[in-house]
């Protein structure tokens, strides 16, 4: 019975979402509404309590007066039905519940009026949202509106905005637009989490590019959060802890300090080549999504770009990217890379990242992961595909561009894709447009059929790049975003190791290079194993490059081969991963937390 | 000197849309004209009849039996006013 408004105060709230940008940070929450208000202080001094209550009452009266004024104005201009919106607001503003609760929080606990208003109203809004009544859930927006009005009065001219930060904060928001994300001041914004969004949302991708730890898709959880609460954001595992208890806080702080120490130490590796103890040169490339990320690869001494995802071109804006859009982006990357190779992967839009424009092509797909995606989509939408190929071929004049087709599952698909590429070359030739004819053409190995036929594929491709994320998913028939089977998704599964081995051997026999570009090659644990299996080319997220270098420089090939041999003799994923973690701890103790 | 009375009655909510803003607005207004404290109980929850937000959180739907109590010198007339609002269809 009654209303448990304050139930969350002082109690830890743990939420899990999707980890989209790694790193662990601890800091005060900055909750962003659409107006991006920021609550400067959670508490006021005991002596100031009376003054603060008066300040709150003044603000509340002003808000009521404003609403009344609006009501009259709108009634005159638009009619009484619109004015009624404001009478609802007024009703809430004059609600005695708001007044007594906020006054109690200020008076008894010395909370700041801003914090108290936000806490009380958000608590009420949250309850409305949770009643399961659509109408009431919508009224919650009226409550948020009232909160904004009050905060605007309370904060007055001193209202702080995200562009105006002076101390580190962790941003919590329902959603951040890519524009907002892009303009985050990374000096002060140490992490962010959003209620909505997926792994491939723009915001997620931008977070990775900005290298701000981030978690998205938390689900609705911010209605009761006002800002100022301490937040732990674990961008490695996708957890967000709001108002953590001491023990939790201590644990996270320790791991944060450790990570920072290691990161600083590893910066010294930025200028050195990746070479094993016994002098074997290893190539470490970066995976990028945005042209701007090239800088991060180059700064860390990457040997090039091993995977340039081009989906962002399709996900932005509301129209299909033009050839010039593609061309400009590719030129930017190629110019920044100089002589270093850049592997451009053609459209790899999957079921999880379909823009609205082409969603109808996926209509009624019962099983989108096995449906029309990636190269299949490109082959069925030749005009769309040709636009991209023309741009790659033209841009290739400026650097060492290579082209790669994703999700190839049969030889016919690869041949068809290559044929279209030839068509495009002919067109360009006819039109007298300069392009590069001899650029290497490779494929992603991410479907088991491609592994089984690796030998046949190896005769036709110029290179292989193993996309472990999809390969694991398709081999083990498990969707890693489905929590009920996520435990089956294991990079260390013996079947996966054998598949990688098969591809490496086929590549070796046919003189074709093999790269691993999935998340597995960004994970230091797997580096000794992959080296031992014969892999010499890794493509990883830019931030993991220093750690990869560290492993490579601390191991010799015979040692890696010994580790690989032992790992391949184990028959459970769990044992493999456990063993590899132990070995990593021996080789690079710092990298194991 | 204290002529305060406590009184109670059950009223069936006649508003088709349930206890939404329109009846709440009328109820708050009706009760605010009185000095009595009026509470509305429903589904294990209770709300101050002057608090629009608490009333909304009752989540009372059409036909709900609302348990009203009031205390104060004008408790009886406050309840009558409240009942008049709640038992009207609002159409």
XYZ file of C-alpha atoms in Angstrom, chain A residues 1 3 87-88 91-92 95-97 121 124 127-128 131 133 135-136 139 143, chain B residues 20-22 24-25 28 44-48 50-54 56-57 59:
38
model
C 0.000 0.000 0.000
C 3.714 4.737 -2.862
C -4.746 22.323 -17.512
C -3.419 18.772 -17.105
C -3.141 19.902 -12.244
C 0.107 18.048 -11.811
C -0.482 18.315 -6.947
C 0.071 18.427 -3.166
C 2.000 15.199 -3.442
C 8.674 13.353 -10.662
C 5.992 9.054 -10.428
C 5.201 4.216 -11.861
C 2.873 5.519 -14.536
C 1.019 0.441 -14.790
C -2.024 1.305 -19.170
C -2.942 6.168 -21.551
C -1.184 6.535 -18.240
C 0.807 10.852 -19.144
C 5.243 14.517 -15.834
C -8.257 9.520 -16.432
C -7.454 13.197 -16.516
C -10.933 14.554 -17.186
C -9.562 13.539 -12.071
C -9.579 17.221 -12.895
C -9.696 17.500 -7.582
C -4.907 -2.098 -2.472
C -3.711 1.428 -3.226
C -4.909 4.697 -1.866
C -4.759 8.256 -3.117
C -5.306 11.711 -1.787
C -6.420 16.325 -4.214
C -3.441 14.641 -5.849
C -3.950 14.133 -9.567
C -0.876 11.975 -9.863
C -1.794 9.677 -7.007
C -3.861 8.375 -11.815
C -1.645 5.770 -10.233
C -5.223 2.767 -12.369
